[in-house]
JSON list of C-alpha atoms and ligand atoms in Angstrom, two decimals:
[
{"chain": "A", "resi": 10, "resn": "MET", "atom": "CA", "xyz": [60.65, 2.04, -97.00]},
{"chain": "A", "resi": 11, "resn": "LYS", "atom": "CA", "xyz": [63.38, -0.55, -96.45]},
{"chain": "A", "resi": 12, "resn": "LEU", "atom": "CA", "xyz": [65.58, -0.27, -93.36]},
{"chain": "A", "resi": 13, "resn": "ILE", "atom": "CA", "xyz": [68.30, -2.51, -91.96]},
{"chain": "A", "resi": 14, "resn": "PHE", "atom": "CA", "xyz": [68.02, -3.14, -88.22]},
{"chain": "A", "resi": 15, "resn": "ALA", "atom": "CA", "xyz": [71.62, -3.30, -86.93]},
{"chain": "A", "resi": 16, "resn": "THR", "atom": "CA", "xyz": [71.23, -6.05, -84.35]},
{"chain": "A", "resi": 17, "resn": "ASN", "atom": "CA", "xyz": [71.88, -9.76, -83.93]},
{"chain": "A", "resi": 18, "resn": "ASN", "atom": "CA", "xyz": [69.27, -10.03, -81.17]},
{"chain": "A", "resi": 19, "resn": "GLN", "atom": "CA", "xyz": [66.20, -11.84, -82.57]},
{"chain": "A", "resi": 20, "resn": "HIS", "atom": "CA", "xyz": [64.09, -10.86, -79.52]},
{"chain": "A", "resi": 21, "resn": "LYS", "atom": "CA", "xyz": [64.58, -7.19, -80.35]},
{"chain": "A", "resi": 22, "resn": "VAL", "atom": "CA", "xyz": [63.71, -7.86, -84.01]},
{"chain": "A", "resi": 23, "resn": "ASP", "atom": "CA", "xyz": [60.49, -9.68, -83.05]},
{"chain": "A", "resi": 24, "resn": "GLU", "atom": "CA", "xyz": [59.44, -6.91, -80.64]},
{"chain": "A", "resi": 25, "resn": "ILE", "atom": "CA", "xyz": [60.09, -4.11, -83.12]},
{"chain": "A", "resi": 26, "resn": "ARG", "atom": "CA", "xyz": [58.59, -5.86, -86.18]},
{"chain": "A", "resi": 27, "resn": "ALA", "atom": "CA", "xyz": [55.33, -6.33, -84.27]},
{"chain": "A", "resi": 28, "resn": "LEU", "atom": "CA", "xyz": [55.06, -2.53, -83.93]},
{"chain": "A", "resi": 29, "resn": "LEU", "atom": "CA", "xyz": [55.76, -1.41, -87.48]},
{"chain": "A", "resi": 30, "resn": "THR", "atom": "CA", "xyz": [53.23, -0.22, -90.03]},
{"chain": "A", "resi": 31, "resn": "ASP", "atom": "CA", "xyz": [52.98, -2.02, -93.40]},
{"chain": "A", "resi": 32, "resn": "SER", "atom": "CA", "xyz": [55.01, 0.55, -95.33]},
{"chain": "A", "resi": 33, "resn": "ILE", "atom": "CA", "xyz": [58.10, 0.03, -93.13]},
{"chain": "A", "resi": 34, "resn": "HIS", "atom": "CA", "xyz": [60.07, -3.05, -94.12]},
{"chain": "A", "resi": 35, "resn": "VAL", "atom": "CA", "xyz": [62.77, -4.02, -91.65]},
{"chain": "A", "resi": 36, "resn": "ILE", "atom": "CA", "xyz": [65.48, -6.46, -92.63]},
{"chain": "A", "resi": 37, "resn": "THR", "atom": "CA", "xyz": [67.92, -7.96, -90.17]},
{"chain": "A", "resi": 38, "resn": "LEU", "atom": "CA", "xyz": [71.70, -8.06, -90.50]},
{"chain": "A", "resi": 39, "resn": "LYS", "atom": "CA", "xyz": [71.42, -11.77, -91.24]},
{"chain": "A", "resi": 40, "resn": "GLU", "atom": "CA", "xyz": [68.86, -11.17, -94.00]},
{"chain": "A", "resi": 41, "resn": "ALA", "atom": "CA", "xyz": [71.13, -8.46, -95.43]},
{"chain": "A", "resi": 42, "resn": "GLY", "atom": "CA", "xyz": [73.99, -11.03, -95.51]},
{"chain": "A", "resi": 43, "resn": "ILE", "atom": "CA", "xyz": [76.03, -9.09, -92.96]},
{"chain": "A", "resi": 44, "resn": "GLU", "atom": "CA", "xyz": [77.87, -11.03, -90.31]},
{"chain": "A", "resi": 45, "resn": "ILE", "atom": "CA", "xyz": [79.26, -8.62, -87.74]},
{"chain": "A", "resi": 46, "resn": "ASP", "atom": "CA", "xyz": [79.37, -8.19, -83.99]},
{"chain": "A", "resi": 47, "resn": "ILE", "atom": "CA", "xyz": [79.67, -4.42, -83.62]},
{"chain": "A", "resi": 48, "resn": "PRO", "atom": "CA", "xyz": [81.58, -3.41, -80.48]},
{"chain": "A", "resi": 49, "resn": "GLU", "atom": "CA", "xyz": [79.78, -1.18, -77.95]},
{"chain": "A", "resi": 50, "resn": "PRO", "atom": "CA", "xyz": [82.82, 0.56, -76.47]},
{"chain": "A", "resi": 51, "resn": "TYR", "atom": "CA", "xyz": [81.24, 3.76, -75.11]},
{"chain": "A", "resi": 52, "resn": "ASP", "atom": "CA", "xyz": [79.96, 4.85, -71.71]},
{"chain": "A", "resi": 53, "resn": "SER", "atom": "CA", "xyz": [76.57, 5.96, -72.98]},
{"chain": "A", "resi": 54, "resn": "MET", "atom": "CA", "xyz": [73.73, 4.19, -74.76]},
{"chain": "A", "resi": 55, "resn": "GLU", "atom": "CA", "xyz": [73.45, 7.16, -77.13]},
{"chain": "A", "resi": 56, "resn": "GLU", "atom": "CA", "xyz": [77.01, 6.67, -78.38]},
{"chain": "A", "resi": 57, "resn": "ASN", "atom": "CA", "xyz": [76.69, 2.88, -78.58]},
{"chain": "A", "resi": 58, "resn": "ALA", "atom": "CA", "xyz": [73.45, 3.11, -80.57]},
{"chain": "A", "resi": 59, "resn": "SER", "atom": "CA", "xyz": [75.09, 5.65, -82.85]},
{"chain": "A", "resi": 60, "resn": "VAL", "atom": "CA", "xyz": [78.23, 3.60, -83.56]},
{"chain": "A", "resi": 61, "resn": "LYS", "atom": "CA", "xyz": [76.08, 0.60, -84.50]},
{"chain": "A", "resi": 62, "resn": "SER", "atom": "CA", "xyz": [73.91, 2.46, -87.01]},
{"chain": "A", "resi": 63, "resn": "LYS", "atom": "CA", "xyz": [76.88, 4.39, -88.43]},
{"chain": "A", "resi": 64, "resn": "THR", "atom": "CA", "xyz": [78.88, 1.17, -88.95]},
{"chain": "A", "resi": 65, "resn": "ILE", "atom": "CA", "xyz": [76.08, -0.45, -90.94]},
{"chain": "A", "resi": 66, "resn": "TYR", "atom": "CA", "xyz": [75.26, 2.73, -92.88]},
{"chain": "A", "resi": 67, "resn": "LYS", "atom": "CA", "xyz": [78.91, 3.07, -93.93]},
{"chain": "A", "resi": 68, "resn": "MET", "atom": "CA", "xyz": [78.97, -0.57, -95.07]},
{"chain": "A", "resi": 69, "resn": "THR", "atom": "CA", "xyz": [75.70, -0.52, -97.01]},
{"chain": "A", "resi": 70, "resn": "GLY", "atom": "CA", "xyz": [74.53, 3.03, -97.74]},
{"chain": "A", "resi": 71, "resn": "THR", "atom": "CA", "xyz": [71.05, 1.73, -96.91]},
{"chain": "A", "resi": 72, "resn": "PRO", "atom": "CA", "xyz": [68.77, 3.47, -94.40]},
{"chain": "A", "resi": 73, "resn": "CYS", "atom": "CA", "xyz": [69.30, 1.73, -91.10]},
{"chain": "A", "resi": 74, "resn": "PHE", "atom": "CA", "xyz": [68.72, 1.94, -87.39]},
{"chain": "A", "resi": 75, "resn": "SER", "atom": "CA", "xyz": [70.04, 0.41, -84.21]},
{"chain": "A", "resi": 76, "resn": "GLU", "atom": "CA", "xyz": [69.06, 0.45, -80.59]},
{"chain": "A", "resi": 77, "resn": "ASP", "atom": "CA", "xyz": [70.86, 0.21, -77.29]},
{"chain": "A", "resi": 78, "resn": "THR", "atom": "CA", "xyz": [69.05, -0.60, -74.06]},
{"chain": "A", "resi": 79, "resn": "GLY", "atom": "CA", "xyz": [70.04, -0.59, -70.43]},
{"chain": "A", "resi": 80, "resn": "LEU", "atom": "CA", "xyz": [68.46, -1.35, -67.09]},
{"chain": "A", "resi": 81, "resn": "GLU", "atom": "CA", "xyz": [69.03, 1.54, -64.65]},
{"chain": "A", "resi": 82, "resn": "VAL", "atom": "CA", "xyz": [68.53, 0.60, -61.01]},
{"chain": "A", "resi": 83, "resn": "THR", "atom": "CA", "xyz": [68.02, 3.46, -58.54]},
{"chain": "A", "resi": 84, "resn": "ALA", "atom": "CA", "xyz": [69.72, 1.87, -55.51]},
{"chain": "A", "resi": 85, "resn": "LEU", "atom": "CA", "xyz": [72.72, 0.90, -57.68]},
{"chain": "A", "resi": 86, "resn": "GLN", "atom": "CA", "xyz": [73.21, 4.47, -58.93]},
{"chain": "A", "resi": 87, "resn": "GLY", "atom": "CA", "xyz": [71.96, 3.63, -62.42]},
{"chain": "A", "resi": 88, "resn": "GLU", "atom": "CA", "xyz": [73.87, 0.37, -62.81]},
{"chain": "A", "resi": 89, "resn": "PRO", "atom": "CA", "xyz": [74.03, -1.92, -64.75]},
{"chain": "A", "resi": 90, "resn": "GLY", "atom": "CA", "xyz": [72.99, 0.77, -67.29]},
{"chain": "A", "resi": 91, "resn": "VAL", "atom": "CA", "xyz": [75.19, 0.78, -70.34]},
{"chain": "A", "resi": 92, "resn": "LYS", "atom": "CA", "xyz": [76.89, -2.37, -69.01]},
{"chain": "A", "resi": 93, "resn": "SER", "atom": "CA", "xyz": [73.61, -4.36, -68.87]},
{"chain": "A", "resi": 94, "resn": "ALA", "atom": "CA", "xyz": [74.63, -7.02, -71.41]},
{"chain": "A", "resi": 95, "resn": "ARG", "atom": "CA", "xyz": [78.00, -7.72, -69.78]},
{"chain": "A", "resi": 96, "resn": "TYR", "atom": "CA", "xyz": [77.11, -7.02, -66.14]},
{"chain": "A", "resi": 97, "resn": "ALA", "atom": "CA", "xyz": [78.37, -10.40, -64.90]},
{"chain": "A", "resi": 98, "resn": "GLY", "atom": "CA", "xyz": [81.09, -10.84, -67.53]},
{"chain": "A", "resi": 99, "resn": "GLU", "atom": "CA", "xyz": [82.01, -10.98, -71.18]},
{"chain": "A", "resi": 100, "resn": "ASN", "atom": "CA", "xyz": [79.96, -14.09, -71.97]},
{"chain": "A", "resi": 101, "resn": "ARG", "atom": "CA", "xyz": [76.76, -11.97, -71.71]},
{"chain": "A", "resi": 102, "resn": "SER", "atom": "CA", "xyz": [74.80, -14.61, -69.79]},
{"chain": "A", "resi": 103, "resn": "PHE", "atom": "CA", "xyz": [71.22, -13.48, -68.99]},
{"chain": "A", "resi": 104, "resn": "ASP", "atom": "CA", "xyz": [71.14, -15.83, -66.03]},
{"chain": "A", "resi": 105, "resn": "ALA", "atom": "CA", "xyz": [74.43, -14.70, -64.49]},
{"chain": "A", "resi": 106, "resn": "ASN", "atom": "CA", "xyz": [73.43, -11.05, -65.00]},
{"chain": "A", "resi": 107, "resn": "ILE", "atom": "CA", "xyz": [70.17, -11.57, -63.09]},
{"chain": "A", "resi": 108, "resn": "GLU", "atom": "CA", "xyz": [72.04, -13.45, -60.35]},
{"chain": "A", "resi": 109, "resn": "LYS", "atom": "CA", "xyz": [74.47, -10.55, -59.89]},
{"chain": "A", "resi": 110, "resn": "LEU", "atom": "CA", "xyz": [71.66, -7.98, -59.95]},
{"chain": "A", "resi": 111, "resn": "LEU", "atom": "CA", "xyz": [69.63, -9.82, -57.30]},
{"chain": "A", "resi": 112, "resn": "SER", "atom": "CA", "xyz": [72.68, -10.27, -55.12]},
{"chain": "A", "resi": 113, "resn": "ASN", "atom": "CA", "xyz": [73.63, -6.56, -55.35]},
{"chain": "A", "resi": 114, "resn": "LEU", "atom": "CA", "xyz": [70.05, -5.53, -54.56]},
{"chain": "A", "resi": 115, "resn": "ALA", "atom": "CA", "xyz": [69.40, -8.04, -51.76]},
{"chain": "A", "resi": 116, "resn": "ASP", "atom": "CA", "xyz": [70.03, -5.62, -48.89]},
{"chain": "A", "resi": 117, "resn": "LYS", "atom": "CA", "xyz": [68.60, -2.55, -50.61]},
{"chain": "A", "resi": 118, "resn": "PRO", "atom": "CA", "xyz": [65.03, -1.55, -49.70]},
{"chain": "A", "resi": 119, "resn": "ASP", "atom": "CA", "xyz": [64.55, 0.56, -52.84]},
{"chain": "A", "resi": 120, "resn": "LYS", "atom": "CA", "xyz": [63.85, -1.84, -55.74]},
{"chain": "A", "resi": 121, "resn": "THR", "atom": "CA", "xyz": [62.84, 0.78, -58.30]},
{"chain": "A", "resi": 122, "resn": "ALA", "atom": "CA", "xyz": [64.42, 0.63, -61.76]},
{"chain": "A", "resi": 123, "resn": "ARG", "atom": "CA", "xyz": [63.84, 1.67, -65.32]},
{"chain": "A", "resi": 124, "resn": "PHE", "atom": "CA", "xyz": [64.66, 0.39, -68.76]},
{"chain": "A", "resi": 125, "resn": "ARG", "atom": "CA", "xyz": [65.91, 2.98, -71.21]},
{"chain": "A", "resi": 126, "resn": "THR", "atom": "CA", "xyz": [66.17, 2.42, -74.96]},
{"chain": "A", "resi": 127, "resn": "VAL", "atom": "CA", "xyz": [67.93, 4.72, -77.39]},
{"chain": "A", "resi": 128, "resn": "ILE", "atom": "CA", "xyz": [67.28, 4.26, -81.11]},
{"chain": "A", "resi": 129, "resn": "SER", "atom": "CA", "xyz": [69.60, 5.82, -83.69]},
{"chain": "A", "resi": 130, "resn": "VAL", "atom": "CA", "xyz": [68.34, 5.98, -87.26]},
{"chain": "A", "resi": 131, "resn": "ILE", "atom": "CA", "xyz": [70.29, 7.14, -90.32]},
{"chain": "A", "resi": 132, "resn": "ILE", "atom": "CA", "xyz": [68.58, 8.12, -93.56]},
{"chain": "A", "resi": 133, "resn": "ASN", "atom": "CA", "xyz": [70.23, 10.10, -96.37]},
{"chain": "A", "resi": 134, "resn": "ASP", "atom": "CA", "xyz": [73.36, 10.67, -94.26]},
{"chain": "A", "resi": 135, "resn": "HIS", "atom": "CA", "xyz": [71.30, 12.24, -91.47]},
{"chain": "A", "resi": 136, "resn": "GLU", "atom": "CA", "xyz": [71.18, 10.70, -87.99]},
{"chain": "A", "resi": 137, "resn": "THR", "atom": "CA", "xyz": [68.24, 11.10, -85.58]},
{"chain": "A", "resi": 138, "resn": "ALA", "atom": "CA", "xyz": [67.82, 9.58, -82.11]},
{"chain": "A", "resi": 139, "resn": "PHE", "atom": "CA", "xyz": [64.77, 8.61, -80.04]},
{"chain": "A", "resi": 140, "resn": "GLU", "atom": "CA", "xyz": [64.44, 7.53, -76.41]},
{"chain": "A", "resi": 141, "resn": "GLY", "atom": "CA", "xyz": [61.92, 5.27, -74.68]},
{"chain": "A", "resi": 142, "resn": "ILE", "atom": "CA", "xyz": [61.68, 4.77, -70.91]},
{"chain": "A", "resi": 143, "resn": "CYS", "atom": "CA", "xyz": [59.76, 2.23, -68.83]},
{"chain": "A", "resi": 144, "resn": "THR", "atom": "CA", "xyz": [59.76, 2.61, -65.04]},
{"chain": "A", "resi": 145, "resn": "GLY", "atom": "CA", "xyz": [59.10, -0.28, -62.67]},
{"chain": "A", "resi": 146, "resn": "ARG", "atom": "CA", "xyz": [60.72, -2.44, -60.01]},
{"chain": "A", "resi": 147, "resn": "ILE", "atom": "CA", "xyz": [62.91, -5.50, -59.57]},
{"chain": "A", "resi": 148, "resn": "ILE", "atom": "CA", "xyz": [61.54, -8.55, -57.73]},
{"chain": "A", "resi": 149, "resn": "ASP", "atom": "CA", "xyz": [63.78, -10.99, -55.88]},
{"chain": "A", "resi": 150, "resn": "THR", "atom": "CA", "xyz": [62.73, -14.22, -57.65]},
{"chain": "A", "resi": 151, "resn": "ARG", "atom": "CA", "xyz": [62.35, -14.92, -61.36]},
{"chain": "A", "resi": 152, "resn": "ARG", "atom": "CA", "xyz": [58.84, -15.21, -62.81]},
{"chain": "A", "resi": 153, "resn": "GLY", "atom": "CA", "xyz": [57.88, -16.22, -66.36]},
{"chain": "A", "resi": 154, "resn": "ASP", "atom": "CA", "xyz": [59.56, -17.75, -69.40]},
{"chain": "A", "resi": 155, "resn": "ASN", "atom": "CA", "xyz": [58.94, -15.22, -72.18]},
{"chain": "A", "resi": 156, "resn": "GLY", "atom": "CA", "xyz": [61.22, -12.44, -73.38]},
{"chain": "A", "resi": 157, "resn": "PHE", "atom": "CA", "xyz": [64.92, -12.16, -72.62]},
{"chain": "A", "resi": 158, "resn": "GLY", "atom": "CA", "xyz": [67.54, -10.47, -70.46]},
{"chain": "A", "resi": 159, "resn": "TYR", "atom": "CA", "xyz": [66.20, -9.10, -67.18]},
{"chain": "A", "resi": 160, "resn": "ASP", "atom": "CA", "xyz": [62.52, -9.69, -68.14]},
{"chain": "A", "resi": 161, "resn": "PRO", "atom": "CA", "xyz": [61.88, -12.38, -65.45]},
{"chain": "A", "resi": 162, "resn": "VAL", "atom": "CA", "xyz": [62.66, -9.96, -62.59]},
{"chain": "A", "resi": 163, "resn": "PHE", "atom": "CA", "xyz": [61.22, -6.67, -63.91]},
{"chain": "A", "resi": 164, "resn": "ILE", "atom": "CA", "xyz": [57.62, -5.53, -63.26]},
{"chain": "A", "resi": 165, "resn": "PRO", "atom": "CA", "xyz": [56.62, -2.35, -65.09]},
{"chain": "A", "resi": 166, "resn": "ASP", "atom": "CA", "xyz": [54.58, 0.27, -63.26]},
{"chain": "A", "resi": 167, "resn": "GLY", "atom": "CA", "xyz": [50.87, -0.31, -63.84]},
{"chain": "A", "resi": 168, "resn": "SER", "atom": "CA", "xyz": [51.14, -4.11, -63.97]},
{"chain": "A", "resi": 169, "resn": "ASN", "atom": "CA", "xyz": [51.64, -6.95, -61.52]},
{"chain": "A", "resi": 170, "resn": "LYS", "atom": "CA", "xyz": [53.26, -9.26, -64.08]},
{"chain": "A", "resi": 171, "resn": "THR", "atom": "CA", "xyz": [56.92, -9.43, -64.97]},
{"chain": "A", "resi": 172, "resn": "PHE", "atom": "CA", "xyz": [57.81, -8.78, -68.63]},
{"chain": "A", "resi": 173, "resn": "ALA", "atom": "CA", "xyz": [58.60, -12.51, -68.87]},
{"chain": "A", "resi": 174, "resn": "GLU", "atom": "CA", "xyz": [54.98, -13.32, -67.93]},
{"chain": "A", "resi": 175, "resn": "MET", "atom": "CA", "xyz": [53.63, -11.16, -70.77]},
{"chain": "A", "resi": 176, "resn": "SER", "atom": "CA", "xyz": [52.98, -11.83, -74.45]},
{"chain": "A", "resi": 177, "resn": "LEU", "atom": "CA", "xyz": [54.78, -9.61, -76.98]},
{"chain": "A", "resi": 178, "resn": "ALA", "atom": "CA", "xyz": [51.63, -7.47, -77.29]},
{"chain": "A", "resi": 179, "resn": "GLU", "atom": "CA", "xyz": [51.31, -7.04, -73.52]},
{"chain": "A", "resi": 180, "resn": "LYS", "atom": "CA", "xyz": [54.99, -6.13, -73.11]},
{"chain": "A", "resi": 181, "resn": "ALA", "atom": "CA", "xyz": [54.57, -3.57, -75.89]},
{"chain": "A", "resi": 182, "resn": "ARG", "atom": "CA", "xyz": [51.90, -1.74, -73.85]},
{"chain": "A", "resi": 183, "resn": "TYR", "atom": "CA", "xyz": [54.59, -0.77, -71.33]},
{"chain": "A", "resi": 184, "resn": "SER", "atom": "CA", "xyz": [58.01, -1.28, -72.78]},
{"chain": "A", "resi": 185, "resn": "HIS", "atom": "CA", "xyz": [60.87, 1.14, -73.31]},
{"chain": "A", "resi": 186, "resn": "ARG", "atom": "CA", "xyz": [61.51, -0.40, -76.74]},
{"chain": "A", "resi": 187, "resn": "ALA", "atom": "CA", "xyz": [57.87, 0.01, -77.81]},
{"chain": "A", "resi": 188, "resn": "ARG", "atom": "CA", "xyz": [57.94, 3.67, -76.70]},
{"chain": "A", "resi": 189, "resn": "ALA", "atom": "CA", "xyz": [61.12, 4.45, -78.61]},
{"chain": "A", "resi": 190, "resn": "THR", "atom": "CA", "xyz": [59.83, 2.50, -81.64]},
{"chain": "A", "resi": 191, "resn": "ALA", "atom": "CA", "xyz": [56.55, 4.47, -81.66]},
{"chain": "A", "resi": 192, "resn": "LYS", "atom": "CA", "xyz": [58.64, 7.64, -82.05]},
{"chain": "A", "resi": 193, "resn": "LEU", "atom": "CA", "xyz": [60.68, 6.02, -84.86]},
{"chain": "A", "resi": 194, "resn": "VAL", "atom": "CA", "xyz": [57.49, 4.93, -86.68]},
{"chain": "A", "resi": 195, "resn": "ALA", "atom": "CA", "xyz": [55.97, 8.42, -86.41]},
{"chain": "A", "resi": 196, "resn": "PHE", "atom": "CA", "xyz": [59.21, 9.90, -87.78]},
{"chain": "A", "resi": 197, "resn": "LEU", "atom": "CA", "xyz": [59.37, 7.45, -90.72]},
{"chain": "A", "resi": 198, "resn": "ASN", "atom": "CA", "xyz": [55.69, 7.89, -91.58]},
{"chain": "A", "resi": 199, "resn": "LYS", "atom": "CA", "xyz": [56.14, 11.67, -91.61]},
{"chain": "A", "resi": 200, "resn": "LEU", "atom": "CA", "xyz": [59.18, 11.35, -93.89]},
{"chain": "A", "resi": 201, "resn": "GLU", "atom": "CA", "xyz": [57.14, 9.23, -96.32]},
{"chain": "A", "resi": 202, "resn": "THR", "atom": "CA", "xyz": [54.23, 11.67, -96.41]},
{"chain": "A", "resi": 203, "resn": "ASN", "atom": "CA", "xyz": [56.61, 14.54, -97.13]},
{"chain": "A", "resi": 204, "resn": "HIS", "atom": "CA", "xyz": [58.07, 12.75, -100.17]},
{"chain": "B", "resi": 19, "resn": "IMP", "atom": "P1", "xyz": [71.95, -4.24, -75.65]},
{"chain": "B", "resi": 19, "resn": "IMP", "atom": "O1", "xyz": [71.04, -3.14, -76.06]},
{"chain": "B", "resi": 19, "resn": "IMP", "atom": "O2", "xyz": [71.90, -5.38, -76.62]},
{"chain": "B", "resi": 19, "resn": "IMP", "atom": "O3", "xyz": [73.33, -3.79, -75.30]},
{"chain": "B", "resi": 19, "resn": "IMP", "atom": "O4", "xyz": [71.25, -4.82, -74.36]},
{"chain": "B", "resi": 19, "resn": "IMP", "atom": "C1", "xyz": [71.80, -4.81, -73.12]},
{"chain": "B", "resi": 19, "resn": "IMP", "atom": "C2", "xyz": [71.21, -5.88, -72.25]},
{"chain": "B", "resi": 19, "resn": "IMP", "atom": "O5", "xyz": [70.06, -5.33, -71.63]},
{"chain": "B", "resi": 19, "resn": "IMP", "atom": "C3", "xyz": [70.73, -7.16, -72.92]},
{"chain": "B", "resi": 19, "resn": "IMP", "atom": "O6", "xyz": [71.72, -8.12, -72.99]},
{"chain": "B", "resi": 19, "resn": "IMP", "atom": "C4", "xyz": [69.67, -7.62, -71.98]},
{"chain": "B", "resi": 19, "resn": "IMP", "atom": "O7", "xyz": [70.24, -8.32, -70.93]},
{"chain": "B", "resi": 19, "resn": "IMP", "atom": "C5", "xyz": [69.12, -6.33, -71.42]},
{"chain": "B", "resi": 19, "resn": "IMP", "atom": "N1", "xyz": [67.89, -5.94, -72.11]},
{"chain": "B", "resi": 19, "resn": "IMP", "atom": "C6", "xyz": [67.77, -5.16, -73.21]},
{"chain": "B", "resi": 19, "resn": "IMP", "atom": "N2", "xyz": [66.47, -5.01, -73.51]},
{"chain": "B", "resi": 19, "resn": "IMP", "atom": "C7", "xyz": [65.78, -5.72, -72.60]},
{"chain": "B", "resi": 19, "resn": "IMP", "atom": "C8", "xyz": [64.39, -5.97, -72.41]},
{"chain": "B", "resi": 19, "resn": "IMP", "atom": "O8", "xyz": [63.50, -5.52, -73.15]},
{"chain": "B", "resi": 19, "resn": "IMP", "atom": "N3", "xyz": [64.07, -6.75, -71.35]},
{"chain": "B", "resi": 19, "resn": "IMP", "atom": "C9", "xyz": [65.02, -7.27, -70.50]},
{"chain": "B", "resi": 19, "resn": "IMP", "atom": "N4", "xyz": [66.31, -7.09, -70.66]},
{"chain": "B", "resi": 19, "resn": "IMP", "atom": "C10", "xyz": [66.69, -6.32, -71.70]}
]
């Protein structure tokens, strides 16, 4: 099965491709010859994931999926959440976002947080959504060079390494994206067996 992944984020593509079974062939927007930065105007990850997959499905008619992810910090009432990419401003700087997060959390004793991913997939005009959650905590200094976004300051429950200190395979043992993708893969494999 061929699916377009509606993202321009190569990190997300690498993480998700590493989790797919052989029968699922994911092509990126770039590989599909589509140059687009789809706006994420909504207040929920569900709606933002949905608008991204719907936009690409309307353009191509090809099965496609998208994902939207946010970091939800307990002491910040779920922020940055849906605003995770633009937390410190429109230029979407990973470094400035971490800086703002650490500054807002500095005087808060509760450092617990979770990543939440929502995947929206559209096949034959029918949309389905999956969620993946990873709970953990924020540390006050960056550690590690792998990954992207808030990875250098997030330690998932059950580990003592930040996501940025993990290989792709290690991150996948814990990550929100891996959990949501496992549900997508199960769904796609079931569709294939039924046809
Ligand atoms: P979006 O899903 O592209 O809107 O992602 C929102 C923001 O969340 C990204 O810009 C990253 O800063 C952050 N983010 C998303 N996924 C991850 C992850 O797996 N690790 C760390 N940060 C992430």
